[in-house]
Amino acid sequence: MKTAETVIESTESGLGLEVVFPTPGQIMRRRMTRHKGFLFGGGVLVLVLLMAILAPVIAPHDPYHQELTQRLIPPIWGENGTWQHPLGTDNLGRDYFSRVVYGCRISLLIGFACVVIAAVIGAGLGLAAGYFGGRVDMFVSFIITVRLAMPAVLVAVAVVALIGGSMQIVILTLGCLIWDRFAVVLRATTQQIRSMDYIPAAQAAGCSTFWIVSREILPNLLNNLVVIATLEVGRAILLEAALSFLGMGVQPPTPSWGLMISEGKEFMLFDPYLITIPGAALFILVLGMNLLGDGLRDVTAPEGKA
Amino acid sequence: MLIYTVRRLGLALLVAIAVSMVSFMLIRMSGDPAIALAGENASAEEIEYVRQQYGFDRPVIVQYLDWGYRALQGDFGESPYFNQPVTTVIGDRIGVTMTLGLCALTFAVLLSIPMGVLAATRPNTWIDRTALSISVMGQAMPSFWFGLIMIIFFGVYLRWLPISGSDTWAHYVMPTIALGYYATPAFMRLTRSGMLEVLASDHIRTARAKGLRWPKILYKHALRNAIIPVVALAAVQLGFMLGGSIVIESVFAIHGIGYLAWQSIGRSDLPVVQAIVLLLSIIYVFLTFLSDLMNAFLDPRIRVR
Amino acid sequence: MSALLEVKSLNVDLPLPAGLLHAVRDVSFSVAKGETLSLVGESGCGKSMTALAIMNLLPPGAIRRAERLYFESRNLMGAAGTDMIGIRGARMSMIFQEPMTSLDPCYTIGNQLEEALLEHRKVTKKEARDRAVFLLEKVGITGAASRLKQYPHQLSGGLRQRVMIAMGLMCGPSLIIADEPTTALDVTIQAQILALLASLQKEFDMGQILITHDLGVVSRVADRLAVMYCGLVVETGHTTEVFQNPIHPYTRGLMDCIPAPGKTKPGQELGSIPGIVPTPIGDLWGCPFRNRCFLAHDACSAKNIDLVEIATGRSYRCVLGLDHLAAEYGRM
């Protein structure tokens, strides 16, 4: 009995209880405030977003400024650490803390931009396939299979290598590659909604198509879309990091965390902080996004939760 | 059944063709391959020579058809860098990648299924929560970073394992873990949810009512049912692992086709890249076909009419 | 006839976030060899929970207490009861409501039938197979030998339920508990399955507990019945007696709800019981039916109301005396 969902009121004493159900709004609000993953993920996102927006204020130094006399200074917990550079400096003397803070911008920007592109492509395809069915569905399913059969990272690397690396290219390439999850899920959701009895019921009751679409179909789709989008942001961020690590992503001196790991690789045996810090940043951000996405799914539709 | 197989194979062929076409076009149109091959400092005549030599002056469609025609005959051209047939170049290295992929898959499965079963039999306990936490964290870690951390820790600090190359079995340990752990959460969650669903089902209640002992119920009746989607997923995940091997292989300097692909891209060795993309997509399609077969094999409702 | 199963003061509590749910309260009855006892009541009255409690198949966390729970003179509440090894599936079988989902889809019928026997007896696979064939034929399935190799999804609902019955009989139990065995089946099949159960019971001299909400079923096959409401037994007795002369207002209400051939006149309104069943969570006292009973008064809310036995095996749970009730019913 999901009593987070039900309010129990006493009937005439000694008889037991009568079950009363709260409104959907109340249910959702209660779930949100109790779901630890959702809260943690949301908190991380807000924190990173703030760091990205307020980067010029927070970062003590210019992330691009090289100071070759200050190379490879460890973070404050290291031997020669100094508060001047709380997270140390890299091999070109750039302040690591500032680079991490500005890196938030890169990760968030690329993550969200890729997802927007992917969502448009994927949702469009999925909706069309689910709604029209028949040949459209066959065609879209074929395209999805082709996309899944292609080794995404490899193709992305190849394209970037040939065109040249830059943030715009990375966003475009990744956006055009990671739409598969959107397409698959939205196709399934649209098909499911189409087969639901409440659509013909609404039609029978005389509701206009517009009303049906906006009141019955869209809310369900949006719910799924937002959940998938949140999870895909994490995936996009990791992909960008991998590309940058391989040298086929954003180019130096951009403070991309993946690029920082790549640059720090040479020196990692003596100064492991060069790779642990940006890696930890990636980990925390992606973890937060994943928990947020899972949390959203649980909060809006826990029936699917196992 | 036969018609089904033929249809699937036909579809597979179409997919392979589509993939090769898309990647061909993408690569050809991303830049001038002649310049890329000839090098940045080449003169205009050298570039023109290269263009004619490799037929880059023809329309893209013609180039593709020509490539495709030869590919069907098993001729994937020659690698300008190695000066060997592409098939040889790839053939020398595919074994390493396949080994790595299979090891990673085995690792992921061996780790995640018991965890999933354990989590499902003790839902909402600390065991369950720990398993879920591990799985969530596993999905958030960049695999290349995880690989580097392992290199520092196990390779350098503890000196237990070698950090690059692929000569002995020990060389495969860290890459296997780095490649395999990313799939572990998906398997674990699928196993767990599948087990939870099956354990709540009526036929498990029947098994208990029959007086069967708990281990038998768990393995003979519950797991057997819950494992079906996991097996299907495993086949597909292997495909993803092979495609994603490019990152791990470069971290650990393993000379498989992922590493080869990366280097070939850097060297603009397009015939090799082309062939690898085609090969990986064919493997993927084959694996999905295999997963369908396994589904049918494991589930009598599909297998027997 | 000595009692095959003796249940005295059985209680089942389920801890829920909202409080303790008293699913089964102070339930007592007995079943003799060769006799069919029916537990009747609407959904949620605790009849299935009672059966699960006897078999010790309750959900995890459930608390089971009983003054006496004896089966074949063995105490089921002690250590022997906790694991039920050798009893559950062997001496006591249970068949459930949904034949469509009660069999494992991944194994053949034969495998699942033989498994029931092989678990409890040291027999060879051939002997197990022979027994399976024997029982399949007994439950009326033709071509039994070839059926063994079939999978559950290849059989219809009625056939699957027959297989379930055969499976329950593999070890030759002395008690069979049938929880709504025909509810999910077509009406025509219902009669067949019920008749089958009755004949098998006679042939193998078993006791049977038939759980149902359908009074029509009860009137056809049960020797005795116990009416349950909100976890409590409110009336017991021989079937014919209870049907002819229901004492408890709830039983009376139930009888009024079904059309009786010969008695109900065309156009006559069928009865209905107003109100809803309360959920038995928390501290409970008094009669659970009082918010829906047309004879309710102050005395109904006081303390606990015990089962009053007016003759052997005939009892009811109400503060009002027999004469008073008879007078009230006479006026209706």
Coordinates of C-alpha atoms in Angstrom, one line a residue, chain C residues 125-245:
Chain C
K125 CA 12.0 -39.9 -13.3
K126 CA 10.1 -42.6 -15.0
E127 CA 7.9 -43.2 -12.0
A128 CA 7.3 -39.4 -11.7
R129 CA 6.3 -39.3 -15.3
D130 CA 4.0 -42.2 -15.0
R131 CA 2.3 -40.5 -12.1
A132 CA 2.0 -37.3 -14.1
V133 CA 0.3 -39.2 -16.9
F134 CA -2.0 -41.0 -14.5
L135 CA -3.1 -37.7 -12.9
L136 CA -3.5 -35.8 -16.1
E137 CA -5.9 -38.5 -17.2
K138 CA -7.7 -38.4 -13.9
V139 CA -8.3 -34.7 -14.4
G140 CA -9.8 -35.4 -17.8
I141 CA -6.9 -34.4 -20.1
T142 CA -6.8 -36.6 -23.2
G143 CA -3.5 -37.6 -24.8
A144 CA -1.7 -37.1 -21.5
A145 CA 1.6 -38.5 -22.6
S146 CA 2.0 -36.0 -25.4
R147 CA 0.8 -33.2 -23.3
L148 CA 3.7 -33.6 -21.0
K149 CA 6.0 -32.1 -23.6
Q150 CA 3.8 -29.1 -24.2
Y151 CA 4.4 -25.6 -22.7
P152 CA 1.8 -23.8 -20.6
H153 CA 1.1 -21.2 -23.3
Q154 CA -0.1 -24.0 -25.6
L155 CA -3.0 -24.8 -23.3
S156 CA -6.3 -23.1 -22.7
G157 CA -7.3 -21.6 -19.3
G158 CA -9.5 -24.6 -18.4
L159 CA -6.8 -27.1 -19.3
R160 CA -4.2 -25.2 -17.3
Q161 CA -6.4 -25.2 -14.3
R162 CA -6.8 -29.0 -14.7
V163 CA -3.0 -29.2 -14.8
M164 CA -2.8 -27.2 -11.7
I165 CA -5.1 -29.6 -10.0
A166 CA -3.1 -32.6 -11.2
M167 CA 0.0 -30.9 -9.9
G168 CA -1.5 -30.4 -6.5
L169 CA -2.3 -34.1 -6.4
M170 CA 1.1 -35.4 -7.4
C171 CA 2.1 -36.4 -3.9
G172 CA -1.3 -37.6 -2.8
P173 CA -2.1 -34.9 -0.3
S174 CA -4.8 -35.2 2.3
L175 CA -6.0 -31.6 2.2
I176 CA -6.4 -29.4 -0.9
I177 CA -7.0 -25.7 -0.6
A178 CA -8.6 -24.2 -3.6
D179 CA -8.5 -20.4 -3.7
E180 CA -11.2 -19.2 -6.2
P181 CA -10.3 -21.9 -8.6
T182 CA -13.0 -21.1 -11.1
T183 CA -13.3 -17.3 -10.9
A184 CA -11.1 -16.7 -13.9
L185 CA -12.7 -19.3 -16.1
D186 CA -15.8 -19.4 -18.3
V187 CA -19.0 -20.4 -16.7
T188 CA -19.3 -23.6 -18.6
I189 CA -15.8 -24.6 -17.6
Q190 CA -16.5 -23.6 -14.0
A191 CA -19.0 -26.4 -13.5
Q192 CA -16.6 -28.9 -15.0
I193 CA -13.8 -27.9 -12.7
L194 CA -15.9 -27.9 -9.6
A195 CA -17.4 -31.3 -10.4
L196 CA -13.8 -32.6 -11.0
L197 CA -12.6 -31.3 -7.7
A198 CA -15.6 -32.9 -5.9
S199 CA -15.1 -36.3 -7.6
L200 CA -11.3 -36.3 -7.0
Q201 CA -11.9 -35.4 -3.4
K202 CA -14.2 -38.4 -2.9
E203 CA -11.9 -40.7 -4.8
F204 CA -8.8 -39.8 -2.9
D205 CA -10.6 -39.2 0.4
M206 CA -9.2 -35.7 0.8
G207 CA -10.4 -32.7 2.8
Q208 CA -11.0 -29.5 0.8
I209 CA -11.1 -25.9 1.7
L210 CA -12.9 -24.0 -1.1
I211 CA -12.4 -20.2 -1.0
T212 CA -14.9 -18.2 -3.0
H213 CA -17.0 -15.1 -3.2
D214 CA -19.6 -16.8 -5.3
L215 CA -22.5 -18.2 -3.3
G216 CA -23.7 -20.2 -6.2
V217 CA -20.5 -22.2 -6.2
V218 CA -20.8 -22.8 -2.4
S219 CA -24.4 -24.1 -2.7
R220 CA -23.3 -26.6 -5.3
V221 CA -20.2 -28.2 -3.7
A222 CA -19.6 -27.3 -0.1
D223 CA -20.6 -29.4 2.8
R224 CA -20.1 -26.7 5.4
L225 CA -19.3 -23.0 5.1
A226 CA -17.9 -20.2 7.1
V227 CA -18.8 -16.6 6.2
M228 CA -16.1 -14.1 6.6
Y229 CA -16.3 -10.3 6.9
C230 CA -13.5 -7.9 7.6
G231 CA -11.2 -10.6 8.8
L232 CA -13.7 -12.2 11.2
V233 CA -15.8 -15.3 10.8
V234 CA -19.4 -14.2 11.2
E235 CA -21.3 -17.4 10.6
T236 CA -20.7 -21.1 10.2
G237 CA -22.8 -24.1 9.6
H238 CA -23.9 -26.8 7.1
T239 CA -24.5 -25.4 3.7
T240 CA -28.2 -26.3 3.4
E241 CA -28.9 -24.9 6.9
V242 CA -27.2 -21.6 6.3
F243 CA -28.8 -21.1 2.9
Q244 CA -32.3 -21.9 4.3
N245 CA -31.9 -20.0 7.4

